Coordinates of C-alpha atoms in Angstrom, one line a residue:
Chain A
M1 CA 91.4 164.2 -97.6
A2 CA 94.9 164.1 -96.1
E3 CA 97.7 163.7 -98.7
K4 CA 98.5 160.2 -99.6
K5 CA 101.2 158.5 -97.6
S6 CA 101.4 154.9 -96.4
K7 CA 98.1 153.8 -95.1
S8 CA 97.7 153.3 -91.4
K9 CA 97.2 149.8 -90.1
I10 CA 93.7 149.4 -88.6
L11 CA 92.5 147.0 -85.9
V12 CA 88.8 146.4 -85.7
I13 CA 87.5 145.1 -82.4
G14 CA 84.0 143.7 -82.6
A15 CA 84.7 142.8 -86.2
T16 CA 81.9 140.2 -86.6
G17 CA 79.2 142.5 -85.2
Y18 CA 76.6 144.5 -87.1
I19 CA 78.7 147.5 -87.9
G20 CA 82.1 145.8 -87.4
K21 CA 81.7 143.8 -90.6
F22 CA 81.2 146.9 -92.7
L23 CA 84.2 148.6 -91.0
V24 CA 86.5 145.7 -91.8
E25 CA 85.4 145.6 -95.3
A26 CA 85.8 149.4 -95.9
S27 CA 89.2 149.4 -94.3
A28 CA 90.5 146.5 -96.4
R29 CA 88.9 147.9 -99.6
D30 CA 90.7 151.2 -98.9
D31 CA 94.0 149.3 -98.8
H32 CA 94.6 149.7 -95.1
P33 CA 96.4 146.7 -93.7
T34 CA 93.4 145.4 -91.7
F35 CA 93.3 143.3 -88.6
A36 CA 90.3 141.8 -86.7
L37 CA 90.4 140.8 -83.1
V38 CA 88.1 137.8 -82.7
R39 CA 87.4 135.3 -80.1
E40 CA 88.4 131.7 -81.1
A41 CA 84.8 130.6 -80.3
S42 CA 83.5 133.2 -82.6
A43 CA 85.8 132.0 -85.4
K44 CA 84.6 128.4 -84.9
N45 CA 80.9 129.3 -84.8
P46 CA 79.4 128.0 -88.1
D47 CA 77.0 131.0 -88.0
N48 CA 80.0 133.2 -88.7
S49 CA 81.5 131.2 -91.6
K50 CA 80.4 133.7 -94.3
I51 CA 81.9 136.5 -92.4
F52 CA 85.3 134.8 -92.0
Q53 CA 85.2 133.7 -95.6
S54 CA 84.8 137.4 -96.6
F55 CA 87.6 138.4 -94.2
E56 CA 89.9 135.9 -95.9
E57 CA 89.0 137.2 -99.4
L58 CA 89.8 140.7 -98.2
K59 CA 93.1 139.5 -96.8
V60 CA 92.2 140.6 -93.3
T61 CA 94.6 139.4 -90.6
I62 CA 92.7 137.5 -87.9
L63 CA 94.1 138.0 -84.4
Y64 CA 92.7 135.7 -81.7
G65 CA 92.0 137.4 -78.5
D66 CA 89.4 138.8 -76.1
L67 CA 88.4 142.1 -74.5
H68 CA 89.0 140.3 -71.2
D69 CA 92.4 138.9 -72.0
H70 CA 94.6 141.9 -71.5
E71 CA 97.7 140.3 -73.0
S72 CA 95.9 139.4 -76.2
L73 CA 94.6 143.0 -76.5
V74 CA 98.0 144.6 -76.0
R75 CA 99.6 142.2 -78.4
A76 CA 97.0 143.0 -81.1
I77 CA 97.1 146.8 -80.5
K78 CA 101.0 146.9 -80.8
Q79 CA 100.7 145.7 -84.4
V80 CA 98.6 148.6 -85.6
D81 CA 98.3 152.4 -85.8
V82 CA 94.5 152.8 -85.4
V83 CA 92.0 151.0 -83.2
I84 CA 88.3 151.0 -84.1
S85 CA 86.0 149.5 -81.6
A86 CA 82.5 148.3 -82.6
V87 CA 81.8 146.2 -79.6
N88 CA 78.3 145.9 -78.1
K89 CA 79.4 145.9 -74.5
V90 CA 80.4 149.5 -74.4
A91 CA 81.6 149.6 -70.8
D92 CA 84.1 146.8 -71.5
Q93 CA 86.0 149.3 -73.6
A94 CA 87.8 150.5 -70.5
N95 CA 89.9 147.4 -71.1
I96 CA 90.8 148.7 -74.6
I97 CA 91.8 152.1 -73.3
T98 CA 94.1 150.5 -70.6
A99 CA 95.7 148.3 -73.3
I100 CA 96.1 151.3 -75.7
K101 CA 97.9 153.2 -72.9
E102 CA 100.2 150.2 -72.2
A103 CA 100.9 149.6 -75.9
G104 CA 101.8 153.3 -76.4
N105 CA 101.8 153.3 -80.2
V106 CA 98.2 154.1 -81.2
K107 CA 97.7 157.2 -83.3
R108 CA 93.9 157.2 -83.1
F109 CA 91.2 155.3 -81.2
L110 CA 87.6 155.3 -82.4
P111 CA 85.4 153.9 -79.6
S112 CA 82.1 152.1 -80.3
E113 CA 79.6 154.9 -80.9
F114 CA 77.9 154.8 -84.3
G115 CA 74.8 156.4 -83.1
C116 CA 73.7 159.8 -81.7
D117 CA 76.0 162.3 -79.9
V118 CA 75.8 160.9 -76.4
D119 CA 76.9 164.2 -74.9
R120 CA 73.9 165.9 -76.5
V121 CA 71.1 163.5 -76.2
E122 CA 67.9 163.5 -74.1
A123 CA 66.8 160.0 -73.2
V124 CA 64.9 158.0 -70.6
E125 CA 66.0 154.7 -69.2
P126 CA 67.4 152.2 -70.2
A127 CA 68.8 154.2 -73.2
A128 CA 69.9 156.9 -70.8
T129 CA 72.3 154.5 -69.0
M130 CA 73.5 153.1 -72.3
F131 CA 74.3 156.6 -73.6
A132 CA 75.9 157.6 -70.3
S133 CA 78.1 154.5 -70.5
K134 CA 79.3 155.7 -74.0
A135 CA 79.9 159.2 -72.6
S136 CA 81.9 157.8 -69.7
I137 CA 84.2 156.0 -72.1
R138 CA 84.6 159.4 -73.9
R139 CA 85.7 160.9 -70.6
M140 CA 88.1 158.1 -69.9
I141 CA 89.7 158.5 -73.4
E142 CA 90.0 162.3 -72.8
S143 CA 91.5 162.0 -69.3
E144 CA 93.9 159.4 -70.5
G145 CA 95.0 161.6 -73.4
V146 CA 94.3 158.9 -76.0
P147 CA 93.9 160.5 -79.5
Y148 CA 90.3 159.9 -80.7
T149 CA 87.6 160.4 -83.2
Y150 CA 84.0 159.9 -82.0
V151 CA 81.7 158.7 -84.9
V152 CA 78.2 160.0 -84.7
S153 CA 76.7 158.1 -87.6
N154 CA 73.1 158.5 -86.7
G155 CA 70.5 155.9 -87.9
F156 CA 71.4 152.7 -89.7
A157 CA 69.6 152.9 -93.1
G158 CA 70.0 149.2 -93.8
Y159 CA 68.3 148.3 -90.6
F160 CA 65.5 150.9 -90.5
L161 CA 64.5 151.5 -94.2
P162 CA 63.8 147.9 -95.4
T163 CA 60.9 147.7 -92.9
L164 CA 60.3 151.5 -92.4
G165 CA 60.9 150.8 -88.7
Q166 CA 58.4 148.0 -88.3
P167 CA 60.5 145.5 -86.3
N168 CA 59.1 142.2 -87.3
R169 CA 58.5 142.8 -91.0
T170 CA 60.8 141.9 -93.9
E171 CA 59.8 144.6 -96.3
P172 CA 58.2 148.1 -96.1
P173 CA 54.5 147.8 -95.2
R174 CA 51.9 148.5 -97.9
D175 CA 48.7 148.7 -95.8
E176 CA 49.4 150.2 -92.4
I177 CA 52.3 151.6 -90.5
V178 CA 53.0 152.4 -86.8
I179 CA 54.9 155.7 -86.3
L180 CA 56.7 156.2 -83.1
G181 CA 56.3 159.9 -82.0
D182 CA 54.3 162.5 -83.9
G183 CA 56.0 161.8 -87.2
R184 CA 57.5 165.3 -87.4
T185 CA 60.9 165.0 -85.7
K186 CA 63.8 164.8 -88.1
A187 CA 66.0 161.7 -88.0
I188 CA 69.0 160.8 -90.2
F189 CA 69.5 157.6 -92.1
V190 CA 73.0 156.6 -93.3
E191 CA 73.7 153.4 -95.2
E192 CA 76.1 151.1 -93.3
E193 CA 78.6 151.0 -96.2
N194 CA 78.7 154.8 -96.1
I195 CA 79.1 154.9 -92.4
A196 CA 82.1 152.6 -92.7
E197 CA 83.6 154.5 -95.7
Y198 CA 83.4 157.9 -93.9
T199 CA 84.9 156.3 -90.8
I200 CA 87.8 154.9 -92.6
E201 CA 88.4 158.2 -94.4
A202 CA 88.6 159.9 -91.0
V203 CA 91.2 157.7 -89.3
D204 CA 94.2 159.4 -91.0
D205 CA 92.7 162.8 -91.3
P206 CA 94.1 165.5 -89.0
R207 CA 90.9 167.4 -89.3
T208 CA 89.1 164.7 -87.4
L209 CA 91.7 164.3 -84.6
N210 CA 90.1 164.7 -81.2
K211 CA 86.9 165.7 -82.9
I212 CA 83.4 164.3 -83.3
L213 CA 82.7 163.1 -86.8
Y214 CA 79.0 163.8 -87.5
M215 CA 77.3 162.1 -90.5
R216 CA 74.5 164.3 -91.8
P217 CA 73.9 163.6 -95.4
Q218 CA 71.5 166.4 -96.4
D219 CA 69.1 164.3 -98.5
N220 CA 68.7 161.7 -95.7
I221 CA 67.6 164.1 -92.9
M222 CA 63.9 163.2 -92.8
S223 CA 61.0 162.9 -90.5
F224 CA 59.0 159.6 -90.1
D225 CA 56.1 161.3 -91.9
E226 CA 58.3 162.4 -94.8
L227 CA 59.7 158.9 -95.1
V228 CA 56.2 157.4 -95.2
A229 CA 55.1 160.0 -97.7
M230 CA 58.1 159.2 -99.9
W231 CA 57.2 155.5 -99.8
E232 CA 53.5 156.1 -100.4
F233 CA 54.4 158.2 -103.5
K234 CA 56.6 155.3 -104.8
I235 CA 53.9 152.7 -104.4
G236 CA 51.1 155.0 -105.4
K237 CA 49.1 154.1 -102.3
S238 CA 48.4 155.6 -98.9
L239 CA 49.1 153.7 -95.7
K240 CA 46.9 153.7 -92.6
R241 CA 49.1 155.5 -90.1
T242 CA 49.0 154.9 -86.3
Y243 CA 51.0 157.3 -84.2
I244 CA 52.3 156.4 -80.8
L245 CA 52.7 159.7 -79.1
E246 CA 55.2 160.4 -76.3
E247 CA 53.0 159.6 -73.3
E248 CA 51.9 156.3 -74.8
L249 CA 55.5 155.5 -75.9
L250 CA 56.8 156.2 -72.3
N251 CA 54.2 153.9 -70.9
K252 CA 55.3 151.2 -73.4
I253 CA 58.9 151.7 -72.4
R254 CA 58.0 151.5 -68.7
D255 CA 56.1 148.3 -69.2
A256 CA 58.3 146.5 -71.7
P257 CA 60.8 143.8 -70.6
M258 CA 64.4 143.9 -71.8
P259 CA 65.7 144.1 -74.4
H260 CA 62.6 145.6 -76.1
K261 CA 62.8 148.4 -73.5
I262 CA 66.1 149.4 -74.9
M263 CA 64.9 149.5 -78.5
L264 CA 61.8 151.6 -77.6
S265 CA 63.8 154.0 -75.4
I266 CA 66.3 154.6 -78.2
A267 CA 63.4 155.2 -80.6
H268 CA 62.0 157.7 -78.1
S269 CA 65.3 159.6 -78.0
V270 CA 65.4 159.8 -81.8
F271 CA 61.8 160.2 -82.9
V272 CA 60.5 162.2 -80.0
K273 CA 63.5 164.0 -78.6
G274 CA 65.3 164.6 -81.9
A275 CA 68.6 163.0 -80.9
A276 CA 69.9 163.2 -84.5
I277 CA 69.4 166.8 -85.3
G278 CA 68.2 168.6 -82.2
Y279 CA 71.4 170.7 -81.9
E280 CA 73.8 172.5 -84.2
I281 CA 77.3 171.1 -84.7
D282 CA 79.8 173.0 -82.6
D283 CA 82.7 173.7 -85.0
S284 CA 85.2 173.7 -82.1
I285 CA 84.5 170.0 -81.4
G286 CA 82.8 168.6 -84.4
V287 CA 83.1 168.2 -88.2
E288 CA 80.6 166.9 -90.7
A289 CA 81.5 163.9 -92.9
T290 CA 79.8 164.9 -96.2
H291 CA 81.5 168.3 -96.0
L292 CA 84.9 166.7 -95.3
Y293 CA 84.6 164.0 -98.0
P294 CA 82.4 165.4 -100.8
E295 CA 83.7 162.9 -103.3
T296 CA 82.3 160.1 -101.3
I297 CA 78.9 159.5 -102.9
Y298 CA 76.3 158.4 -100.3
T299 CA 73.2 156.4 -100.9
T300 CA 70.1 158.5 -100.6
V301 CA 66.9 157.3 -98.8
D302 CA 65.1 157.9 -102.0
D303 CA 67.4 155.6 -104.0
Y304 CA 67.5 153.1 -101.1
L305 CA 63.7 152.7 -101.1
N306 CA 63.5 152.1 -104.8
Q307 CA 64.8 148.5 -104.4
F308 CA 61.6 147.6 -102.5
I309 CA 59.0 148.9 -105.0
Chain B
M1 CA 51.3 123.5 -50.2
A2 CA 53.6 122.9 -47.2
E3 CA 51.9 123.2 -43.8
K4 CA 51.6 126.7 -42.5
K5 CA 54.4 127.9 -40.3
S6 CA 56.1 131.2 -40.1
K7 CA 56.5 132.6 -43.6
S8 CA 60.1 132.7 -44.9
K9 CA 61.7 136.1 -45.4
I10 CA 62.3 136.9 -49.0
L11 CA 64.8 139.1 -50.7
V12 CA 64.2 140.1 -54.3
I13 CA 67.2 141.3 -56.3
G14 CA 66.3 143.1 -59.5
A15 CA 63.1 144.3 -57.7
T16 CA 62.4 147.2 -60.0
G17 CA 62.7 145.2 -63.2
Y18 CA 60.0 143.8 -65.3
I19 CA 59.3 140.6 -63.4
G20 CA 60.9 141.8 -60.1
K21 CA 58.0 144.2 -59.4
F22 CA 55.5 141.4 -59.6
L23 CA 57.6 139.1 -57.4
V24 CA 57.9 141.8 -54.7
E25 CA 54.2 142.4 -54.8
A26 CA 53.3 138.7 -54.7
S27 CA 55.7 138.1 -51.8
A28 CA 54.3 141.0 -49.8
R29 CA 50.7 140.1 -50.5
D30 CA 51.4 136.5 -49.4
D31 CA 52.6 137.9 -46.0
H32 CA 56.2 137.1 -46.5
P33 CA 58.5 139.7 -44.8
T34 CA 59.8 141.1 -48.1
F35 CA 63.1 142.8 -48.8
A36 CA 64.2 144.5 -52.0
L37 CA 67.9 145.2 -52.8
V38 CA 68.1 148.4 -54.8
R39 CA 70.8 150.7 -55.9
E40 CA 70.5 154.2 -54.4
A41 CA 70.5 155.7 -57.9
S42 CA 67.6 153.6 -58.8
A43 CA 65.6 154.7 -55.7
K44 CA 66.4 158.3 -56.6
N45 CA 65.3 158.0 -60.3
P46 CA 62.0 159.8 -60.7
D47 CA 61.0 157.1 -63.3
N48 CA 60.8 154.6 -60.4
S49 CA 58.7 156.8 -58.1
K50 CA 55.6 154.7 -58.7
I51 CA 57.4 151.5 -58.0
F52 CA 58.9 152.7 -54.7
Q53 CA 55.5 154.1 -53.6
S54 CA 54.0 150.7 -54.2
F55 CA 56.8 149.1 -52.2
E56 CA 56.1 151.4 -49.4
E57 CA 52.4 150.6 -49.4
L58 CA 53.3 146.9 -49.3
K59 CA 55.7 147.5 -46.3
V60 CA 58.6 146.2 -48.3
T61 CA 62.0 146.8 -46.6
I62 CA 64.3 148.6 -49.0
L63 CA 68.0 147.6 -48.6
Y64 CA 70.5 149.7 -50.5
G65 CA 73.2 147.8 -52.3
D66 CA 74.5 146.6 -55.5
L67 CA 75.4 143.3 -57.2
H68 CA 79.0 144.6 -57.4
D69 CA 79.2 145.6 -53.8
H70 CA 79.9 142.3 -52.1
E71 CA 79.5 143.6 -48.5
S72 CA 76.1 145.0 -49.3
L73 CA 75.0 141.8 -50.8
V74 CA 76.1 139.6 -47.9
R75 CA 74.5 142.1 -45.4
A76 CA 71.2 141.9 -47.3
I77 CA 71.2 138.1 -47.7
K78 CA 72.0 137.5 -44.0
Q79 CA 68.6 139.1 -43.2
V80 CA 66.5 136.6 -45.2
D81 CA 65.7 132.9 -45.8
V82 CA 65.1 133.0 -49.5
V83 CA 66.8 134.9 -52.3
I84 CA 64.9 135.5 -55.6
S85 CA 66.9 137.1 -58.4
A86 CA 65.2 138.8 -61.3
V87 CA 68.3 140.7 -62.6
N88 CA 68.8 141.3 -66.3
K89 CA 72.6 140.7 -66.3
V90 CA 72.4 137.0 -65.7
A91 CA 76.2 136.4 -65.5
D92 CA 76.5 138.8 -62.6
Q93 CA 74.6 136.3 -60.5
A94 CA 77.9 134.6 -59.8
N95 CA 78.3 137.4 -57.2
I96 CA 75.0 136.4 -55.6
I97 CA 76.1 132.8 -55.3
T98 CA 79.4 133.8 -53.8
A99 CA 77.6 136.0 -51.2
I100 CA 75.0 133.3 -50.5
K101 CA 77.9 130.9 -49.7
E102 CA 79.5 133.4 -47.4
A103 CA 76.3 134.3 -45.7
G104 CA 75.5 130.6 -45.1
N105 CA 71.9 131.1 -44.0
V106 CA 69.9 130.8 -47.3
K107 CA 67.3 128.0 -47.6
R108 CA 66.5 128.6 -51.2
F109 CA 67.9 130.6 -54.1
L110 CA 65.8 131.2 -57.2
P111 CA 68.1 132.6 -59.9
S112 CA 66.9 134.9 -62.7
E113 CA 65.3 132.6 -65.2
F114 CA 61.5 133.2 -65.9
G115 CA 61.7 132.0 -69.4
C116 CA 62.3 128.6 -71.1
D117 CA 64.3 125.6 -69.8
V118 CA 67.8 126.7 -70.7
D119 CA 69.0 123.1 -70.4
R120 CA 66.4 122.0 -73.0
V121 CA 66.3 124.7 -75.6
E122 CA 67.5 124.9 -79.2
A123 CA 68.6 128.4 -80.1
V124 CA 70.9 130.4 -82.4
E125 CA 73.0 133.4 -81.4
P126 CA 72.7 135.7 -79.5
A127 CA 69.9 133.8 -77.6
A128 CA 72.1 130.8 -77.5
T129 CA 74.8 132.6 -75.5
M130 CA 72.1 134.2 -73.2
F131 CA 70.6 130.8 -72.5
A132 CA 74.1 129.3 -72.0
S133 CA 74.8 132.0 -69.4
K134 CA 71.7 131.1 -67.4
A135 CA 72.7 127.4 -67.7
S136 CA 76.2 128.1 -66.4
I137 CA 74.6 129.9 -63.4
R138 CA 72.6 126.7 -62.8
R139 CA 75.8 124.7 -62.9
M140 CA 77.5 127.0 -60.4
I141 CA 74.5 126.8 -58.0
E142 CA 74.7 123.0 -58.2
S143 CA 78.4 122.7 -57.8
E144 CA 78.3 125.1 -54.8
G145 CA 75.5 123.1 -53.2
V146 CA 73.1 126.0 -52.9
P147 CA 69.5 124.9 -52.5
Y148 CA 67.5 126.1 -55.5
T149 CA 64.4 126.2 -57.6
Y150 CA 64.6 127.1 -61.3
V151 CA 61.5 128.9 -62.5
V152 CA 60.6 128.1 -66.1
S153 CA 57.7 130.4 -66.5
N154 CA 57.5 130.5 -70.3
G155 CA 56.1 133.5 -72.1
F156 CA 55.0 136.8 -70.5
A157 CA 51.3 137.1 -71.3
G158 CA 51.2 140.8 -70.4
Y159 CA 54.0 141.6 -72.7
F160 CA 52.9 139.4 -75.7
L161 CA 49.2 139.3 -75.7
P162 CA 48.3 143.1 -75.7
T163 CA 49.9 143.4 -79.1
L164 CA 49.8 139.7 -80.2
G165 CA 53.5 139.9 -80.6
Q166 CA 53.6 143.0 -82.8
P167 CA 56.4 144.9 -81.0
N168 CA 55.6 148.5 -81.8
R169 CA 51.8 148.4 -81.4
T170 CA 49.8 149.3 -78.3
E171 CA 46.8 147.0 -79.0
P172 CA 46.1 143.8 -80.9
P173 CA 46.0 144.4 -84.6
R174 CA 42.7 144.4 -86.5
D175 CA 43.9 144.4 -90.1
E176 CA 47.1 142.5 -90.5
I177 CA 49.5 140.5 -88.4
V178 CA 53.1 139.3 -88.8
I179 CA 53.6 135.7 -87.5
L180 CA 57.1 134.6 -86.7
G181 CA 57.5 130.9 -87.8
D182 CA 54.8 128.8 -89.5
G183 CA 52.2 129.6 -86.8
R184 CA 51.9 125.9 -85.7
T185 CA 54.4 125.6 -82.9
K186 CA 52.9 125.7 -79.4
A187 CA 54.0 128.4 -77.0
I188 CA 52.8 129.1 -73.4
F189 CA 51.6 132.4 -72.2
V190 CA 51.5 133.0 -68.4
E191 CA 50.3 136.2 -66.8
E192 CA 53.0 138.0 -64.8
E193 CA 50.9 138.1 -61.6
N194 CA 50.5 134.3 -61.9
I195 CA 54.2 133.8 -62.6
A196 CA 54.9 135.7 -59.4
E197 CA 52.2 133.9 -57.4
Y198 CA 53.4 130.4 -58.4
T199 CA 57.0 131.4 -57.7
I200 CA 56.2 132.6 -54.2
E201 CA 54.1 129.5 -53.4
A202 CA 57.2 127.5 -54.4
V203 CA 59.8 129.1 -52.1
D204 CA 58.8 127.2 -49.0
D205 CA 57.5 124.1 -50.7
P206 CA 59.7 121.0 -50.2
R207 CA 58.4 119.5 -53.5
T208 CA 60.1 122.3 -55.4
L209 CA 63.5 122.0 -53.6
N210 CA 66.3 121.5 -56.1
K211 CA 63.7 121.1 -58.9
I212 CA 62.7 123.0 -62.0
L213 CA 59.2 124.6 -61.5
Y214 CA 57.5 124.5 -64.9
M215 CA 54.5 126.7 -65.6
R216 CA 52.2 125.1 -68.1
P217 CA 48.7 126.3 -67.6
Q218 CA 46.7 123.9 -69.9
D219 CA 44.4 126.5 -71.5
N220 CA 47.4 128.8 -72.3
I221 CA 49.4 126.4 -74.4
M222 CA 48.6 127.8 -77.9
S223 CA 50.2 128.2 -81.3
F224 CA 50.5 131.6 -82.9
D225 CA 47.8 130.6 -85.4
E226 CA 45.4 129.5 -82.6
L227 CA 46.0 132.8 -80.9
V228 CA 45.2 134.8 -84.0
A229 CA 42.1 132.6 -84.7
M230 CA 40.9 133.2 -81.1
W231 CA 41.3 137.0 -81.6
E232 CA 39.7 136.9 -85.0
F233 CA 36.7 135.1 -83.5
K234 CA 36.4 137.7 -80.8
I235 CA 36.4 140.7 -83.2
G236 CA 34.5 138.9 -85.9
K237 CA 37.1 139.7 -88.5
S238 CA 39.9 138.0 -90.3
L239 CA 43.4 139.4 -90.3
K240 CA 45.8 139.3 -93.2
R241 CA 48.6 137.0 -92.0
T242 CA 52.2 137.3 -93.0
Y243 CA 54.4 134.4 -92.0
I244 CA 58.1 134.8 -91.5
L245 CA 59.4 131.2 -91.9
E246 CA 62.6 129.9 -90.4
E247 CA 65.0 130.7 -93.2
E248 CA 63.8 134.3 -93.5
L249 CA 63.8 134.7 -89.8
L250 CA 67.4 133.4 -89.5
N251 CA 68.4 136.0 -92.2
K252 CA 66.7 138.7 -90.2
I253 CA 68.5 137.6 -87.0
R254 CA 71.8 137.5 -88.8
D255 CA 71.3 141.0 -90.2
A256 CA 69.7 142.7 -87.2
P257 CA 71.7 145.0 -84.9
M258 CA 71.6 144.5 -81.1
P259 CA 69.3 144.4 -79.2
H260 CA 66.8 143.5 -81.8
K261 CA 68.9 140.5 -82.7
I262 CA 68.2 139.2 -79.2
M263 CA 64.5 139.6 -79.4
L264 CA 64.3 137.8 -82.8
S265 CA 66.5 135.0 -81.7
I266 CA 64.4 134.4 -78.6
A267 CA 61.3 134.4 -80.8
H268 CA 63.0 131.9 -83.1
S269 CA 63.7 129.5 -80.1
V270 CA 60.0 129.8 -79.0
F271 CA 58.0 130.0 -82.3
V272 CA 60.2 127.8 -84.5
K273 CA 62.1 125.5 -82.2
G274 CA 59.3 125.0 -79.6
A275 CA 61.3 126.1 -76.6
A276 CA 58.2 126.1 -74.4
I277 CA 56.8 122.7 -75.0
G278 CA 59.2 120.7 -77.2
Y279 CA 60.0 118.2 -74.4
E280 CA 58.2 116.3 -71.7
I281 CA 58.7 117.3 -68.1
D282 CA 61.2 114.8 -66.5
D283 CA 59.6 114.0 -63.1
S284 CA 62.9 113.3 -61.5
I285 CA 64.0 117.0 -62.0
G286 CA 60.8 119.0 -62.6
V287 CA 57.4 119.7 -61.2
E288 CA 54.5 121.6 -62.8
A289 CA 53.0 124.6 -61.1
T290 CA 49.3 124.2 -61.9
H291 CA 49.4 120.6 -60.7
L292 CA 51.2 121.7 -57.4
Y293 CA 48.9 124.6 -56.8
P294 CA 45.5 123.8 -58.3
E295 CA 43.8 126.4 -56.0
T296 CA 45.7 129.2 -57.6
I297 CA 43.4 130.4 -60.4
Y298 CA 45.3 131.5 -63.5
T299 CA 44.2 134.0 -66.1
T300 CA 43.5 132.3 -69.4
V301 CA 44.6 133.7 -72.7
D302 CA 40.9 133.7 -73.6
D303 CA 40.0 136.0 -70.7
Y304 CA 43.0 138.1 -71.2
L305 CA 42.2 139.0 -74.7
N306 CA 38.6 140.0 -73.8
Q307 CA 39.8 143.3 -72.4
F308 CA 41.0 144.4 -75.9
I309 CA 37.7 143.8 -77.8

């Protein structure tokens, strides 16, 4: 890690979202002065009361504003050194880049990625368009000369593992399981807290400046089949496996309405096309998080699954 | 049905989407001169080749354009009498309304609804915002004085029934099933071809002018439990049922990333809050499709499920 100096001030945009919450928490716990840009309506929404209570306990500074309110965006950005975006509407980040340029003080921008490397992924629609939209934000960042780190965090362990990828369940299945793809393509599962910790470690690190930060924790690179086998071993029971091979999966994607179409097409890119691990990291543009931050202990898939036995 | 005169010309926007394809087909088969507004990129996408081949066979006129290209929109709208939108990005329909006002020739606009009655639905986020966005398009239509029909088609049979609501499967389960909610709330399942047929019948019908067209085929109003029981009877076997009751479902919604969060929150509105049938139709604002068009034979859930035995 870079030598200790005063911690940079971090603004999280999309702070109440799935990964945004973890980023805010990791930033505050790592003693960065932490700011969250939130819409007033979001702060008033009772569904978010727990999140805002946690922000208060963490002494996060709430800044009211909106991606579509340019002044509020510039005002917020001027108060910080680093901007991390975790917004869902990826294309709207053009507004953030414009505001960063106007503010002129930002040392690092981390756009909303937190998935696969969108410059190195094979995908069908609608995932293809979604990935292209993230890639086009990368190109805008680069052409505007904004200092960046792109976070390729791969799969969300906390979303996938509790159900072993069975969307409507609330725990891993004990009788039968549907496997998208042939079960042999490797994917990578990273716990959300770890994703946020590695991301926060990277913001002040010169080694990640204008680089892609890949998260590839060695023990968590596993195929769907390996994952199921690990779970079967833990519960001492075999599951009936149903495989949805590529052709059938493509038919499902074609026939599914939104937003299910998006979920299935992302799964296709990961479990059929190998989005996580289908390429080597190019050292000239990318660095790997567990190599850079070996002292940060990550949660293994093996440990993670133990809580469900 | 209204007395026969020359069939109105129909433009479908969002023609290559899930429900758009059925609307184009039903319009053309019912001898309406049928137009589809499509982006050039969409026409060139090999994934869409089957769709465009079918449009050609149906003698559909392809108009190139884009929701965000105002001129193309006005030009397309000026050629027709009726505009049916089936776009996914509901809020973008403000552009359609603006173009309809400018064109000045449209006799009926059917915005992208094809779900529950967004003025009469209880929902949590993110479904709440999605429904509110559809409702705000309704308000804009009304305040601009655009003649309309809102199509409340309820559930897509062809999406839900082939898997009995188990997202990753490719056929109805034979061993176990996850039921969202307590299984007792009634939902409504309407085959996509029927949704499109009823919609096309409505476009020239004065009885549906400035009204909500509800689709409530009597035999297809069923609870999740009734659906499972019907399937169990057909296959002569009981399934192990796992219920995800409201509190657990709300937790899942809170913790899920997008877009799964959207799917679960829509399911919550339907299977917990009774979005389909939790209110009586108000005759002053709504009409029911099977009452208006009794000669149109709809596919029953019972018949639909037979193909999977």
